[in-house]
Amino acid sequence: MKFMKLGSKPDVFQAEGKTVRYVSSDLATDVIINVGEVKFYLHKFPLLSKSNRLQKLVMKANEESDDEIHMVDFPGGPKAFEICAKFCYGMTVTLNAYNVVAARCAAEYLEMTEDIDRGNLIFKIEVFLNSSIFRSWKDSIIVLQTTKSLLPWSEDLKIIGRCIDSIASKTSVNPVNITWSYTYNRKLAEPDKIVEDGVKFPEKFESVPKDWWVEDICELEIDLYKRVMIAVKSKGRMDGSIIGEALKTYAVRWLPDSVDALVSDAHAWRNTSLVETIVCLLPSDKGVGCSCSFLLKLLKVAILVGADESSREDLVNRISMKLHEASVTDLLIPSRSPQITIYDVELVQCIVNRFLMHEKSNWDMDVVGKNEKGADSFVLGHGSLLSVAKLIDGYLAEIAHDRNLTLSSFIDLSHTIPQSARLIHDGLYKAIDIYLKEHPNLTKVERKKMCGLMDVKKLSMDASMHAAQNERLPLRVVVQVLFFEQVRASANVRSINNNPRDASHSTTNTDEESDRTAAESCRTLKKQMSQMRIKEEEFRKNGKLAKKNSKNGRSGIQLLPSRSRRIFDKLWVVGKGHGDNKSSESSGSSQSPTSMAPGDTKSSGSSSRHRRHSIS
């Protein structure tokens, strides 16, 4: 820390209690000056030779025959006046970053200018400020912190402005040229490392980071911090990412961790002001700067403390542009009254809708979504959309545990994501399964509506095997899962048959056995489905015909769980016409096994009689 010593005479100021100060001298004191609650017994001559204001006050007191001078509004109080008085006596006094502003304001109040005496206190303090204080990084910050208690004097004397300009200028210096001390405790191997003044950086130390200044200015109160950050941004030399890091560090420093502390009456106003200030200081380029995770946390706090609508709106818009960077935990925003759900699902849906608006401004979503041949280019060009789809599926799985979450809210949020963005429906299936488990009172129609969100053709092998055994799913959905697994196995066999040379080089004996089993499974399924053309009377008499046939061959059905085989038995017993043209009930792009069977165009007279037995 920089300091300056003034005067050479010994300090002979004495004190009696806390309210009396006097100069120990052979000469009797001839003036009493009251500063606040403290009385100073002093001599007129040394004071009047340096202070123009004291000359006026003494003259006025003589005219009124008053032995005392009162200065109630003295800037800096008794301590600052004592510094000025000691300077007038020529006593030794030390100025530093902690008392220089108070001394400067007091000297201004006392009018200790060059017109009264050459080399007066104002001149000396200004030299100290310009030559030492404003050239020191940490001293500038300390001085700025002391200015708040000395308003409006510190503002009128432009001390605040000069401190801010000094700090902002230093933040823009090339890190290679920094030799002053700074605090940097983040992301370091050596904790609490401080680089001292003038020390050349040893090779073992990391080079000066671009955000070296962030932690030191976190000690400023919010109003001064705001002015410093505005000055830093106005220089135009700071990356948005560093601005974002500075704001994040400040928020972590000052925002309390607990919800109770955030919303407490004692700190509610300060926390609200802090959040609104941080939001207004966010980088103008909304695509860079703060991470999506930090923005979502800031939004949660803004909602809790009741920040103004414009701040929350700005955060929602920024989050929507970086939603693909978020995690499921980030999106778990607690709901507020009168909402009855645990989390604010409506707000998340609003963010997703805005994200899609930004995406559509850059890509023609409708054209790309319908172009099946452009799947590869879609994946490459819409990575962020695919990430958001996966994110929302995970979010749906999390909120599905909420018993108060309505079916319509779940479906609406799921429909927000375009179908083309879900290349695999495993995540959506998981969310649906959790919802069905947590909401056992759903009607049959509601279950069908819920399962209609997913496309069973887009389930992985593991998810399909799970769905085939899932008793919570409607019967029709399970049948579709089984059927498309057979279709997939058949397609794999045809692919191998079309490329026998490649298959011989790339498969093992175990793979060949698996392929033969899959082929046999596909043939067995076709044989079973062809039996559906048998008359209805024969079906009723031979309800177990399909099961017996399935046991005669090495079919894939034998590899499925017993419940899945029972499902097929039930389907065949009911009759051939019940699955016709009903695929839309469970999946927009899926078809039931019965609708694919040959002979479905046959007269529907017999099937209409049993329409009430529709399998679902």
Coordinates of C-alpha atoms in Angstrom, one line a residue:
M1 CA 0.0 0.0 0.0
K2 CA 1.2 3.5 -0.9
F3 CA 1.5 6.2 1.8
M4 CA 2.7 9.8 2.1
K5 CA 4.1 11.5 5.3
L6 CA 3.5 15.2 5.8
G7 CA 5.1 17.5 8.4
S8 CA 8.1 16.9 10.6
K9 CA 7.2 18.1 14.1
P10 CA 6.2 15.5 16.8
D11 CA 2.5 14.8 17.3
V12 CA 1.5 16.5 20.6
F13 CA -2.3 16.1 20.2
Q14 CA -3.7 14.9 23.5
A15 CA -7.1 13.4 24.4
E16 CA -9.4 13.6 27.4
G17 CA -12.0 10.9 27.1
K18 CA -13.7 10.5 23.8
T19 CA -15.0 14.0 23.4
V20 CA -12.0 16.3 24.0
R21 CA -8.8 16.9 21.9
Y22 CA -6.2 19.5 22.7
V23 CA -2.6 20.5 21.8
S24 CA 0.0 20.1 24.5
S25 CA 1.8 23.4 24.5
D26 CA 3.1 26.2 26.7
L27 CA 0.8 28.6 24.9
A28 CA -2.8 28.7 26.0
T29 CA -5.4 27.7 23.4
D30 CA -7.5 30.5 22.1
V31 CA -10.2 28.8 19.9
I32 CA -12.6 26.0 20.5
I33 CA -13.8 24.1 17.4
N34 CA -16.7 21.6 17.7
V35 CA -16.7 18.9 15.0
G36 CA -19.5 16.5 15.6
E37 CA -19.4 15.5 19.3
V38 CA -15.7 16.3 19.8
K39 CA -14.3 19.6 21.0
F40 CA -10.8 20.7 19.8
Y41 CA -8.9 23.2 21.9
L42 CA -6.5 24.8 19.4
H43 CA -4.6 28.0 18.5
K44 CA -5.9 30.4 15.9
F45 CA -2.6 31.4 14.2
P46 CA -1.5 28.0 12.6
L47 CA -5.1 27.2 11.6
L48 CA -5.9 30.6 10.0
S49 CA -2.7 30.6 8.1
K50 CA -3.8 27.5 6.1
S51 CA -7.6 27.6 6.1
N52 CA -9.7 30.3 4.4
R53 CA -12.9 28.9 5.8
L54 CA -11.6 29.1 9.4
Q55 CA -10.7 32.7 8.9
K56 CA -14.3 33.4 8.0
L57 CA -15.7 31.4 10.9
V58 CA -13.4 33.0 13.4
M59 CA -14.3 36.4 12.2
K60 CA -18.0 35.6 12.4
A61 CA -17.6 34.2 15.9
N62 CA -15.8 37.3 17.1
E63 CA -18.5 39.5 15.8
E64 CA -21.1 37.4 17.7
S65 CA -18.9 37.2 20.8
D66 CA -19.0 33.5 20.6
D67 CA -16.0 31.6 21.9
E68 CA -16.7 28.4 20.0
I69 CA -17.0 27.4 16.3
H70 CA -19.5 24.7 15.3
M71 CA -19.0 22.5 12.2
V72 CA -21.7 19.9 12.3
D73 CA -21.6 18.7 8.7
F74 CA -17.9 18.3 8.5
P75 CA -16.9 15.6 5.9
G76 CA -14.9 12.8 7.4
G77 CA -15.8 13.8 11.0
P78 CA -13.3 14.5 13.9
K79 CA -10.6 12.1 12.4
A80 CA -10.5 14.0 9.2
F81 CA -10.4 17.4 10.9
E82 CA -7.6 16.2 13.2
I83 CA -5.5 15.4 10.1
C84 CA -6.0 18.9 8.7
A85 CA -5.2 20.5 12.1
K86 CA -2.0 18.5 12.5
F87 CA -1.0 19.6 9.0
C88 CA -1.6 23.2 10.0
Y89 CA 0.7 22.7 13.0
G90 CA 3.3 21.0 10.9
M91 CA 3.1 17.8 12.8
T92 CA 3.8 14.4 11.3
V93 CA 0.7 12.9 9.6
T94 CA 0.5 9.9 7.3
L95 CA -1.9 9.6 4.4
N96 CA -2.8 6.3 2.9
A97 CA -5.6 4.7 0.8
Y98 CA -7.9 4.5 3.8
N99 CA -7.8 8.1 4.9
V100 CA -6.8 10.1 1.9
V101 CA -10.3 10.7 0.6
A102 CA -11.6 11.9 4.0
A103 CA -8.6 14.2 4.3
R104 CA -9.2 15.5 0.7
C105 CA -12.8 16.3 1.4
A106 CA -12.0 17.9 4.8
A107 CA -9.3 20.1 3.1
E108 CA -11.9 21.1 0.5
Y109 CA -14.3 22.0 3.3
L110 CA -11.7 24.1 5.1
E111 CA -10.7 25.8 1.8
M112 CA -7.0 24.9 2.2
T113 CA -6.0 26.1 -1.2
E114 CA -2.9 27.5 -2.9
D115 CA -4.4 31.0 -2.6
I116 CA -4.0 30.9 1.1
D117 CA -0.6 29.2 1.3
R118 CA 1.7 27.7 -1.2
G119 CA 2.0 23.9 -1.0
N120 CA -1.2 23.7 1.0
L121 CA -3.0 20.4 1.9
I122 CA -5.2 20.2 -1.2
F123 CA -2.3 20.4 -3.5
K124 CA -0.2 17.8 -1.7
I125 CA -3.2 15.3 -1.5
E126 CA -3.8 15.7 -5.3
V127 CA -0.2 15.0 -6.0
F128 CA -0.4 11.9 -3.8
L129 CA -3.6 10.7 -5.5
N130 CA -2.3 11.2 -9.1
S131 CA 1.2 9.9 -8.6
S132 CA 0.5 7.0 -6.3
I133 CA -3.0 6.0 -5.5
F134 CA -4.5 6.0 -9.0
R135 CA -1.5 4.2 -10.3
S136 CA -2.0 1.3 -7.8
W137 CA -4.5 -1.4 -8.6
K138 CA -5.5 -2.3 -5.1
D139 CA -5.2 1.2 -3.6
S140 CA -7.6 2.5 -6.3
I141 CA -10.2 -0.1 -5.2
I142 CA -9.7 0.7 -1.5
V143 CA -10.1 4.4 -2.1
L144 CA -13.2 3.8 -4.1
Q145 CA -14.7 1.8 -1.2
T146 CA -14.1 4.7 1.1
T147 CA -15.9 7.2 -1.1
K148 CA -19.4 6.1 -0.3
S149 CA -19.4 7.5 3.3
L150 CA -18.2 10.8 2.0
L151 CA -20.9 11.6 -0.6
P152 CA -21.5 14.1 -2.1
W153 CA -18.1 15.5 -1.5
S154 CA -16.2 12.6 -3.1
E155 CA -18.5 12.7 -6.1
D156 CA -18.2 16.5 -6.5
L157 CA -14.4 16.3 -6.3
K158 CA -14.5 13.6 -9.0
I159 CA -12.6 11.2 -6.8
I160 CA -15.1 8.4 -7.6
G161 CA -14.9 9.0 -11.3
R162 CA -11.1 9.0 -11.3
C163 CA -11.0 5.8 -9.3
I164 CA -13.4 4.1 -11.7
D165 CA -11.4 5.2 -14.7
S166 CA -8.2 4.0 -13.2
I167 CA -9.7 0.6 -12.4
A168 CA -11.3 0.2 -15.8
S169 CA -8.1 1.2 -17.6
K170 CA -6.1 -1.4 -15.7
T171 CA -8.5 -4.2 -16.5
S172 CA -7.9 -3.5 -20.2
V173 CA -4.1 -3.8 -20.0
N174 CA -2.5 -6.7 -21.8
P175 CA -2.0 -9.4 -19.1
V176 CA 1.6 -9.8 -20.3
N177 CA 2.3 -6.3 -19.0
I178 CA 0.8 -6.7 -15.6
T179 CA 3.3 -6.4 -12.7
W180 CA 1.1 -5.2 -9.9
S181 CA -0.5 -7.4 -7.2
Y182 CA -3.9 -9.0 -7.7
T183 CA -5.9 -11.7 -6.0
Y184 CA -6.8 -14.8 -8.0
N185 CA -8.0 -17.8 -6.1
R186 CA -10.0 -19.6 -8.8
K187 CA -8.8 -22.6 -10.8
L188 CA -5.3 -22.6 -9.3
A189 CA -3.1 -25.4 -8.1
E190 CA -1.7 -23.0 -5.4
P191 CA -4.6 -21.8 -3.3
D192 CA -4.9 -18.1 -2.5
K193 CA -2.0 -17.2 -4.7
I194 CA -1.2 -13.4 -4.7
V195 CA 1.4 -12.0 -7.1
E196 CA 3.4 -9.3 -5.4
D197 CA 4.4 -5.9 -6.8
G198 CA 7.2 -5.9 -9.2
V199 CA 7.9 -9.6 -9.0
K200 CA 8.8 -11.3 -12.2
F201 CA 6.7 -14.3 -12.8
P202 CA 8.7 -17.5 -12.3
E203 CA 8.3 -20.1 -15.1
K204 CA 6.5 -22.5 -12.7
F205 CA 3.6 -20.0 -12.3
E206 CA 0.9 -19.8 -14.9
S207 CA 0.7 -16.7 -17.1
V208 CA -1.6 -13.9 -16.0
P209 CA -5.2 -14.9 -16.9
K210 CA -7.4 -12.6 -18.7
D211 CA -9.9 -12.4 -15.8
W212 CA -7.2 -11.6 -13.2
W213 CA -9.1 -8.6 -12.0
V214 CA -12.5 -10.2 -11.4
E215 CA -12.1 -11.1 -7.7
D216 CA -10.6 -7.8 -6.4
I217 CA -13.6 -5.7 -7.6
C218 CA -16.0 -8.2 -6.0
E219 CA -15.4 -6.3 -2.7
L220 CA -17.2 -3.2 -4.1
E221 CA -20.8 -2.6 -3.1
I222 CA -23.4 -3.1 -5.9
D223 CA -23.8 0.6 -7.0
L224 CA -20.0 1.1 -7.3
Y225 CA -19.6 -2.3 -8.9
K226 CA -22.2 -1.4 -11.5
R227 CA -20.3 1.8 -12.4
V228 CA -17.0 0.0 -12.7
M229 CA -18.4 -2.7 -14.9
I230 CA -20.1 -0.1 -17.2
A231 CA -16.7 1.6 -17.5
V232 CA -15.0 -1.7 -18.3
K233 CA -17.6 -2.5 -21.0
S234 CA -17.4 1.0 -22.4
K235 CA -13.6 0.5 -23.1
G236 CA -14.7 -2.1 -25.7
R237 CA -11.6 -4.3 -25.1
M238 CA -13.1 -7.0 -22.8
D239 CA -14.5 -10.2 -24.1
G240 CA -18.1 -11.0 -23.3
S241 CA -17.0 -14.3 -21.7
I242 CA -14.8 -12.5 -19.2
I243 CA -17.6 -10.0 -18.4
G244 CA -19.8 -13.0 -17.7
E245 CA -17.2 -14.6 -15.5
A246 CA -17.0 -11.4 -13.5
L247 CA -20.7 -11.2 -13.0
K248 CA -20.9 -14.9 -12.0
T249 CA -18.1 -14.4 -9.4
Y250 CA -19.8 -11.3 -8.0
A251 CA -23.2 -13.2 -7.7
V252 CA -21.5 -16.1 -5.9
R253 CA -19.8 -13.6 -3.6
W254 CA -22.9 -11.7 -2.5
L255 CA -26.0 -13.8 -3.1
P256 CA -26.8 -16.0 -0.1
D257 CA -27.0 -19.8 -0.5
S258 CA -30.2 -20.5 1.3
V259 CA -33.7 -19.6 0.1
D260 CA -34.7 -18.2 3.5
A261 CA -31.8 -15.7 3.4
L262 CA -32.8 -14.7 -0.2
V263 CA -36.3 -13.8 0.7
S264 CA -35.8 -12.5 4.2
D265 CA -37.2 -9.0 4.8
A266 CA -33.8 -7.8 6.1
H267 CA -32.1 -8.5 2.7
A268 CA -34.9 -8.7 0.2
W269 CA -34.4 -5.3 -1.2
R270 CA -30.6 -5.7 -1.5
N271 CA -30.9 -9.1 -3.2
T272 CA -33.5 -7.8 -5.6
S273 CA -31.3 -4.8 -6.5
L274 CA -28.3 -7.1 -6.9
V275 CA -30.1 -9.5 -9.3
E276 CA -31.5 -6.7 -11.4
T277 CA -28.1 -5.0 -11.6
I278 CA -26.3 -8.2 -12.7
V279 CA -29.0 -8.8 -15.4
C280 CA -28.6 -5.3 -16.8
L281 CA -24.8 -5.8 -16.9
L282 CA -24.9 -9.0 -18.9
P283 CA -23.0 -8.8 -22.2
S284 CA -25.0 -7.2 -25.0
D285 CA -24.2 -10.2 -27.3
K286 CA -26.7 -12.6 -25.8
G287 CA -25.1 -15.6 -27.5
V288 CA -21.9 -15.3 -25.5
G289 CA -20.8 -14.5 -22.0
C290 CA -22.5 -16.3 -19.1
S291 CA -23.2 -20.0 -19.3
C292 CA -26.7 -21.3 -19.6
S293 CA -26.4 -22.9 -16.2
F294 CA -25.6 -19.6 -14.5
L295 CA -28.4 -17.8 -16.3
L296 CA -30.9 -20.4 -15.1
K297 CA -29.7 -20.1 -11.6
L298 CA -30.0 -16.3 -11.9
L299 CA -33.5 -16.8 -13.2
K300 CA -34.4 -18.9 -10.2
V301 CA -33.2 -16.2 -7.8
A302 CA -34.9 -13.5 -9.8
I303 CA -38.2 -15.3 -9.4
L304 CA -37.7 -15.9 -5.7
V305 CA -36.7 -12.3 -4.8
G306 CA -39.4 -10.8 -7.1
A307 CA -37.2 -9.1 -9.6
D308 CA -38.9 -6.9 -12.1
E309 CA -40.6 -8.3 -15.2
S310 CA -38.0 -6.9 -17.6
S311 CA -35.1 -8.6 -15.9
R312 CA -36.9 -12.0 -15.9
E313 CA -37.9 -11.5 -19.6
D314 CA -34.3 -10.7 -20.5
L315 CA -33.0 -13.8 -18.7
V316 CA -35.6 -16.1 -20.4
N317 CA -34.6 -14.7 -23.8
R318 CA -30.9 -15.3 -23.1
I319 CA -31.5 -18.8 -21.8
S320 CA -33.5 -19.7 -24.9
M321 CA -30.5 -18.9 -27.1
K322 CA -28.3 -21.3 -25.1
L323 CA -30.8 -23.9 -24.0
H324 CA -28.8 -26.7 -25.6
E325 CA -26.0 -26.1 -23.0
A326 CA -28.4 -26.7 -20.0
S327 CA -28.8 -29.8 -17.9
V328 CA -32.0 -31.3 -16.5
T329 CA -31.1 -30.0 -13.0
D330 CA -30.8 -26.5 -14.3
L331 CA -34.3 -26.6 -15.6
L332 CA -35.9 -27.6 -12.3
I333 CA -37.2 -24.2 -11.5
P334 CA -39.5 -24.2 -8.4
S335 CA -43.1 -23.1 -9.1
R336 CA -44.7 -20.2 -7.3
S337 CA -48.3 -19.8 -6.1
P338 CA -50.9 -20.3 -7.5
Q339 CA -49.2 -23.2 -9.4
I340 CA -49.7 -26.6 -7.7
T341 CA -46.9 -28.5 -9.4
I342 CA -43.5 -28.8 -7.9
Y343 CA -41.7 -27.2 -10.8
D344 CA -42.6 -24.4 -13.2
V345 CA -43.4 -26.4 -16.3
E346 CA -45.0 -23.5 -18.1
L347 CA -41.9 -21.4 -17.8
V348 CA -39.8 -24.2 -19.3
Q349 CA -42.2 -24.6 -22.1
C350 CA -42.0 -20.9 -22.8
I351 CA -38.2 -21.2 -22.9
V352 CA -38.4 -24.1 -25.3
N353 CA -40.8 -22.3 -27.6
R354 CA -38.4 -19.3 -27.8
F355 CA -35.5 -21.6 -28.5
L356 CA -37.4 -23.1 -31.5
M357 CA -38.1 -19.6 -32.7
H358 CA -34.4 -18.9 -32.8
E359 CA -33.8 -22.2 -34.5
K360 CA -36.4 -21.5 -37.2
S361 CA -34.9 -18.1 -37.9
N362 CA -31.8 -19.9 -39.1
W363 CA -33.2 -23.1 -40.5
D364 CA -36.3 -24.1 -42.4
M365 CA -37.6 -26.6 -39.8
D366 CA -40.6 -27.8 -41.8
V367 CA -38.7 -28.6 -44.9
V368 CA -35.9 -30.3 -43.1
G369 CA -38.2 -32.2 -40.9
K370 CA -40.1 -33.7 -43.8
N371 CA -37.0 -34.6 -45.8
E372 CA -36.3 -38.2 -44.7
K373 CA -33.3 -38.5 -47.0
G374 CA -31.5 -35.6 -45.4
A375 CA -31.2 -37.3 -42.0
D376 CA -27.5 -37.0 -41.9
S377 CA -27.4 -33.4 -42.8
F378 CA -30.2 -32.8 -40.3
V379 CA -28.1 -34.2 -37.5
L380 CA -25.0 -32.2 -38.5
G381 CA -26.9 -28.9 -38.9
H382 CA -29.2 -29.3 -35.9
G383 CA -27.0 -30.5 -33.1
S384 CA -28.4 -28.0 -30.7
L385 CA -32.0 -29.0 -31.5
L386 CA -31.1 -32.7 -30.9
S387 CA -29.5 -31.8 -27.6
V388 CA -32.6 -29.8 -26.5
A389 CA -34.8 -32.8 -27.5
K390 CA -32.8 -35.1 -25.3
L391 CA -32.8 -32.5 -22.5
I392 CA -36.6 -32.1 -22.5
D393 CA -37.1 -35.9 -22.5
G394 CA -34.9 -36.0 -19.4
Y395 CA -36.9 -33.1 -17.9
L396 CA -40.1 -34.9 -18.6
A397 CA -38.8 -38.0 -16.8
E398 CA -38.0 -35.8 -13.8
I399 CA -41.3 -34.0 -13.6
A400 CA -43.3 -37.2 -14.3
H401 CA -42.8 -38.1 -10.6
D402 CA -45.1 -35.1 -9.7
R403 CA -48.6 -36.4 -8.8
N404 CA -50.0 -32.9 -9.5
L405 CA -48.6 -32.7 -13.1
T406 CA -51.6 -32.9 -15.5
L407 CA -51.6 -35.1 -18.5
S408 CA -52.2 -32.1 -20.8
S409 CA -49.1 -30.3 -19.4
F410 CA -46.9 -33.4 -20.0
I411 CA -48.3 -33.9 -23.6
D412 CA -48.0 -30.2 -24.5
L413 CA -44.4 -30.0 -23.4
S414 CA -43.6 -33.2 -25.3
H415 CA -45.3 -31.9 -28.4
T416 CA -43.1 -28.8 -28.3
I417 CA -40.2 -30.8 -29.6
P418 CA -40.4 -31.6 -33.4
Q419 CA -40.7 -35.3 -34.2
S420 CA -37.6 -35.0 -36.4
A421 CA -35.5 -33.9 -33.4
R422 CA -36.1 -37.2 -31.6
L423 CA -33.9 -39.7 -33.4
I424 CA -34.4 -42.2 -30.5
H425 CA -37.5 -42.4 -28.3
D426 CA -35.9 -44.2 -25.4
G427 CA -35.9 -41.0 -23.2
L428 CA -39.5 -40.2 -24.0
Y429 CA -40.5 -43.8 -23.3
K430 CA -38.8 -43.6 -19.9
A431 CA -40.7 -40.4 -19.1
I432 CA -44.0 -42.0 -20.2
D433 CA -43.4 -45.1 -18.1
I434 CA -42.6 -43.0 -15.0
Y435 CA -45.8 -41.0 -15.5
L436 CA -47.9 -44.1 -15.9
K437 CA -46.4 -45.5 -12.8
E438 CA -46.9 -42.4 -10.7
H439 CA -50.4 -41.8 -12.1
P440 CA -52.1 -45.3 -11.8
N441 CA -55.6 -43.8 -12.0
L442 CA -55.4 -42.8 -15.7
T443 CA -58.2 -44.0 -17.8
K444 CA -57.7 -46.3 -20.8
V445 CA -58.1 -43.4 -23.2
E446 CA -55.6 -41.3 -21.3
R447 CA -53.0 -44.1 -21.4
K448 CA -53.5 -44.5 -25.1
K449 CA -53.1 -40.8 -25.6
M450 CA -49.9 -40.8 -23.5
C451 CA -48.4 -43.7 -25.4
G452 CA -49.3 -42.0 -28.7
L453 CA -46.5 -39.6 -28.0
M454 CA -43.8 -42.1 -28.8
D455 CA -42.9 -44.0 -32.0
V456 CA -42.1 -47.6 -31.2
K457 CA -40.0 -47.9 -34.3
K458 CA -37.5 -45.5 -32.7
L459 CA -37.0 -47.5 -29.6
S460 CA -33.7 -49.2 -29.0
M461 CA -33.4 -53.0 -28.5
D462 CA -33.1 -52.6 -24.7
A463 CA -36.1 -50.2 -24.6
S464 CA -38.2 -52.5 -26.8
M465 CA -37.4 -55.5 -24.5
H466 CA -38.5 -53.4 -21.5
A467 CA -41.6 -52.2 -23.2
A468 CA -42.6 -55.8 -24.2
Q469 CA -42.7 -56.8 -20.6
N470 CA -44.3 -53.5 -19.3
E471 CA -47.7 -54.2 -18.0
R472 CA -48.5 -50.5 -17.7
L473 CA -48.5 -50.0 -21.4
P474 CA -51.7 -50.6 -23.4
L475 CA -51.9 -53.9 -25.2
R476 CA -51.8 -52.4 -28.6
V477 CA -48.5 -50.7 -27.9
V478 CA -46.9 -53.9 -26.7
V479 CA -48.0 -55.7 -29.8
Q480 CA -46.6 -52.9 -32.0
V481 CA -43.3 -53.2 -30.1
L482 CA -43.1 -56.9 -30.7
F483 CA -44.1 -56.6 -34.3
F484 CA -41.5 -54.0 -35.2
E485 CA -38.8 -55.9 -33.4
Q486 CA -39.6 -58.8 -35.8
V487 CA -39.5 -56.4 -38.7
R488 CA -36.2 -55.1 -37.6
A489 CA -34.8 -58.6 -37.3
S490 CA -36.1 -59.5 -40.8
A491 CA -34.5 -56.3 -42.2
N492 CA -31.2 -57.3 -40.7
V493 CA -31.4 -60.7 -42.3
R494 CA -32.2 -59.3 -45.7
S495 CA -29.3 -56.9 -45.4
I496 CA -26.9 -59.7 -44.6
N497 CA -28.3 -61.8 -47.4
N498 CA -27.8 -59.0 -49.9
N499 CA -24.1 -58.7 -48.9
P500 CA -23.0 -62.2 -48.2
R501 CA -19.3 -61.5 -48.7
D502 CA -19.3 -58.6 -46.3
A503 CA -21.2 -60.6 -43.8
S504 CA -18.8 -63.5 -44.0
H505 CA -15.9 -61.3 -43.2
S506 CA -17.6 -59.3 -40.4
T507 CA -19.6 -62.0 -38.5
T508 CA -18.7 -64.8 -36.2
N509 CA -20.3 -68.2 -35.8
T510 CA -22.4 -66.8 -33.0
D511 CA -23.7 -64.0 -35.2
E512 CA -24.7 -66.5 -37.9
E513 CA -26.7 -68.5 -35.4
S514 CA -28.4 -65.3 -34.2
D515 CA -29.2 -64.3 -37.8
R516 CA -30.7 -67.7 -38.6
T517 CA -32.8 -67.5 -35.4
A518 CA -34.0 -64.0 -36.4
A519 CA -34.9 -65.2 -39.9
E520 CA -36.9 -68.1 -38.5
S521 CA -38.6 -65.8 -36.1
C522 CA -39.7 -63.5 -39.0
R523 CA -41.0 -66.5 -41.0
T524 CA -42.9 -67.8 -37.9
L525 CA -44.5 -64.5 -37.3
K526 CA -45.7 -64.3 -40.9
K527 CA -47.1 -67.8 -40.6
Q528 CA -48.9 -66.9 -37.4
M529 CA -50.4 -63.8 -38.9
S530 CA -51.6 -65.6 -42.1
Q531 CA -53.7 -67.8 -39.9
M532 CA -55.8 -64.8 -39.0
R533 CA -57.7 -65.4 -42.3
I534 CA -59.2 -68.5 -40.8
K535 CA -62.9 -68.2 -40.1
E536 CA -64.0 -66.7 -36.9
E537 CA -65.6 -69.9 -35.7
E538 CA -62.3 -71.7 -36.1
F539 CA -60.6 -69.1 -34.0
R540 CA -63.0 -69.5 -31.2
K541 CA -62.6 -73.3 -31.2
N542 CA -58.9 -73.3 -31.5
G543 CA -57.9 -70.4 -29.4
K544 CA -54.6 -72.0 -28.6
L545 CA -53.7 -72.7 -32.2
A546 CA -51.2 -69.9 -32.5
K547 CA -49.4 -70.8 -29.3
K548 CA -49.0 -74.4 -30.5
N549 CA -47.6 -73.3 -33.8
S550 CA -45.2 -70.9 -32.1
K551 CA -43.8 -73.8 -30.0
N552 CA -43.2 -76.0 -33.1
G553 CA -40.4 -73.8 -34.6
R554 CA -37.3 -72.1 -33.5
S555 CA -39.0 -68.7 -33.5
G556 CA -38.1 -65.4 -32.0
I557 CA -41.4 -65.5 -30.1
Q558 CA -40.0 -68.2 -28.0
L559 CA -37.3 -65.8 -26.9
L560 CA -39.8 -63.2 -25.7
P561 CA -41.3 -63.1 -22.2
S562 CA -44.4 -65.2 -21.4
R563 CA -46.6 -62.0 -21.1
S564 CA -45.7 -61.1 -24.7
R565 CA -46.7 -64.5 -25.9
R566 CA -50.0 -64.2 -24.0
I567 CA -50.6 -60.9 -25.8
F568 CA -50.3 -62.5 -29.2
D569 CA -52.7 -65.3 -28.0
K570 CA -55.3 -62.7 -26.9
L571 CA -54.9 -60.9 -30.2
W572 CA -55.5 -63.9 -32.3
V573 CA -58.4 -65.2 -30.2
V574 CA -60.3 -61.9 -30.6
G575 CA -60.3 -62.0 -34.4
K576 CA -58.7 -60.6 -37.5
G577 CA -60.6 -57.4 -38.0
H578 CA -59.9 -55.7 -34.7
G579 CA -56.5 -54.3 -35.6
D580 CA -57.5 -52.8 -38.9
N581 CA -56.7 -49.1 -39.4
K582 CA -56.2 -48.4 -35.7
S583 CA -52.5 -47.7 -35.7
S584 CA -53.1 -44.0 -35.2
E585 CA -54.4 -44.6 -31.7
S586 CA -51.0 -45.4 -30.4
S587 CA -48.5 -43.9 -32.8
G588 CA -48.8 -41.6 -35.7
S589 CA -46.2 -43.4 -37.7
S590 CA -46.7 -46.9 -36.4
Q591 CA -48.9 -49.8 -37.7
S592 CA -50.3 -52.8 -35.8
P593 CA -49.4 -56.3 -36.9
T594 CA -52.9 -57.1 -38.0
S595 CA -53.1 -54.1 -40.3
M596 CA -50.0 -55.4 -42.2
A597 CA -51.4 -59.0 -42.6
P598 CA -52.5 -60.0 -46.1
G599 CA -56.1 -60.2 -46.8
D600 CA -57.1 -57.2 -44.7
T601 CA -59.0 -55.7 -47.5
K602 CA -61.5 -58.6 -47.1
S603 CA -65.1 -57.7 -46.3
S604 CA -65.4 -56.2 -42.9
G605 CA -68.8 -57.6 -42.2
S606 CA -67.6 -60.1 -39.7
S607 CA -65.2 -57.8 -38.0
S608 CA -67.7 -55.1 -37.4
R609 CA -69.7 -57.4 -35.2
H610 CA -66.8 -57.5 -32.8
R611 CA -65.7 -53.9 -32.9
R612 CA -66.4 -53.5 -29.2
H613 CA -63.4 -55.9 -28.5
S614 CA -60.9 -53.5 -30.0
I615 CA -57.5 -54.4 -28.6
S616 CA -55.7 -51.4 -27.0

